[in-house]
Coordinates of C-alpha atoms and ligand atoms in Angstrom, one line a residue:
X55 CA -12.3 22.9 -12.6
X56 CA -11.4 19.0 -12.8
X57 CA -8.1 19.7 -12.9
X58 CA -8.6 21.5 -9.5
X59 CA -11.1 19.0 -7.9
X60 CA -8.3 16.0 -8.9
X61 CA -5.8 18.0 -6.9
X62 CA -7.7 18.7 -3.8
X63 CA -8.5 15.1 -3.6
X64 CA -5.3 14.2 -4.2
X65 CA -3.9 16.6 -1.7
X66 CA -6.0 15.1 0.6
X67 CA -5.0 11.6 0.1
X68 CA -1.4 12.4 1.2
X69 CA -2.4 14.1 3.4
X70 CA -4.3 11.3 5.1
X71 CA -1.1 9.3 4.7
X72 CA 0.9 11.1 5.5
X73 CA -1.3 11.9 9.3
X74 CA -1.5 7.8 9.6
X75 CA 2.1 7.4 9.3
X76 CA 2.7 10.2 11.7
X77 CA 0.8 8.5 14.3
X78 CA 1.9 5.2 13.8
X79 CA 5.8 6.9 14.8
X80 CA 4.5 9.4 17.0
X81 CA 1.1 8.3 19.0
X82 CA 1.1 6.2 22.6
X83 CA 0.1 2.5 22.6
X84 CA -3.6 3.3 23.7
X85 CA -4.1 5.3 20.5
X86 CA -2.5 3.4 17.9
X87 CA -4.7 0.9 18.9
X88 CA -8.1 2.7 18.9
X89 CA -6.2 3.8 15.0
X90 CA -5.8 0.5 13.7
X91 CA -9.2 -0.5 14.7
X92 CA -10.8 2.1 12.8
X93 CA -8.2 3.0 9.9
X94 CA -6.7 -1.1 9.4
X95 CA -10.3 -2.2 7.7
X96 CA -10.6 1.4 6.1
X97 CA -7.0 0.1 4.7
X98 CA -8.0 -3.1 3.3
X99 CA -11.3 -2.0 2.0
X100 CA -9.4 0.4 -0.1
X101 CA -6.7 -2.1 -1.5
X102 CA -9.6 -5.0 -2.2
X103 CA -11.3 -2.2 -4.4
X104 CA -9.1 -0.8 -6.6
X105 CA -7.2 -4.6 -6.8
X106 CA -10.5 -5.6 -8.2
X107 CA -10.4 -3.1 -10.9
X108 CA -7.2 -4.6 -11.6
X109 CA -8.4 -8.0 -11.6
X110 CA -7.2 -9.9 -15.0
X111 CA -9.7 -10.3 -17.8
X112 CA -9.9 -13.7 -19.5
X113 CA -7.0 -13.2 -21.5
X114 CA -5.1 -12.3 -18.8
X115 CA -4.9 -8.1 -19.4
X116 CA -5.4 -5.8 -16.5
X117 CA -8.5 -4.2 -17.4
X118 CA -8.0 -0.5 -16.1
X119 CA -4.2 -0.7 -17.4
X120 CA -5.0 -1.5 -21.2
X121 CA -5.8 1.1 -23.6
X122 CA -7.9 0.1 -27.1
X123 CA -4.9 0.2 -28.8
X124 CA -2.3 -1.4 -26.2
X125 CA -3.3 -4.2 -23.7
X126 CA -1.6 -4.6 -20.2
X127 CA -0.5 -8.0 -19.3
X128 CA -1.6 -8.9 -15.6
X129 CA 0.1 -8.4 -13.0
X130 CA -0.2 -4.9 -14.0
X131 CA 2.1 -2.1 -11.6
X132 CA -1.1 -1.8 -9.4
X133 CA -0.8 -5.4 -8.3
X134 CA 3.1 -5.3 -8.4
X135 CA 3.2 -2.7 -6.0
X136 CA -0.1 -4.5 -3.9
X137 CA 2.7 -7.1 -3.9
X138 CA 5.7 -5.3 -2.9
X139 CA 4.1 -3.2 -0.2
X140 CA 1.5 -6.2 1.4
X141 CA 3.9 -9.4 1.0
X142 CA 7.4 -8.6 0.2
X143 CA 7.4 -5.5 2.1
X144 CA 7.0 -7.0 5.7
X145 CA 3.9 -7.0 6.6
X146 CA 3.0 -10.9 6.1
X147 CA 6.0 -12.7 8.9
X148 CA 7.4 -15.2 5.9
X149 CA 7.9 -12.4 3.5
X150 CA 9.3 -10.0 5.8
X151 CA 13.0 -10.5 4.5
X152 CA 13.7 -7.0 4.8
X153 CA 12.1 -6.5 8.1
X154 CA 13.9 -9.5 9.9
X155 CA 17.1 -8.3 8.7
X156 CA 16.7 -5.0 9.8
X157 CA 15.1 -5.6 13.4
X158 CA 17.7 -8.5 13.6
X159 CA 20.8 -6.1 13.2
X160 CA 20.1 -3.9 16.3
X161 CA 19.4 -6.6 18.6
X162 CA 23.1 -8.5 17.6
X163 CA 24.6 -4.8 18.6
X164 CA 22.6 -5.1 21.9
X165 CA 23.2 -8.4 22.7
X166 CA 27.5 -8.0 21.8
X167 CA 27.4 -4.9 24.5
X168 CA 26.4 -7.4 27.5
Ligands
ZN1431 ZN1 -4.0 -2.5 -13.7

């Protein structure tokens, strides 16, 4: 029975991803906007609570990451990937390396054809 309940609530989970990513491709300007209203704090509310579950004890160990028998230095994967997806990844303009270079490409194309 757990075993079923952890994959409909998993299935859902992607599934709610993967509805947000299709209407941040797909819907008009209007809608995206009413979107990010409601879904952008639902976001961050999410993140900030399991982050803080994976806040560092005082010696430094992810607290949800260790085990009794083997303790998880911090940053543990939860707060790599926070990292990777929040900063690195482009959303935050001075760690958007990835983002500049590939917006930046198109635009030199563009530009050249004139
Ligand atoms: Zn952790």
């Amino acid at each position: 029975m757990d075993e079923i309940l952890g994959q409909v609530l998993r299935n859902a989970v992607w599934e709610r991803l993967d509805m947000l990513s299709e209407l941040a491709t797909r819907a008009d300007a209007p809608s995206l906007l009413s979107v990010a209203r409601s879904e952008l704090p639902r976001l961050t509310e999410g993140w900030r609570a399991m982050l803080s579950a994976h806040e560092p004890d005082e010696r430094g160990n992810c607290p949800t990451c260790s085990s009794r028998w083997r303790q998880q230095k911090a940053p543990c994967s939860v707060w790599r990937a926070a990292y990777e997806h929040l900063v690195a990844g482009g959303l935050a303009p001075a760690g958007g390396r990835h983002v500049r270079r590939a917006s930046s490409s198109p635009r030199r194309v563009v530009a050249g054809a004139r």
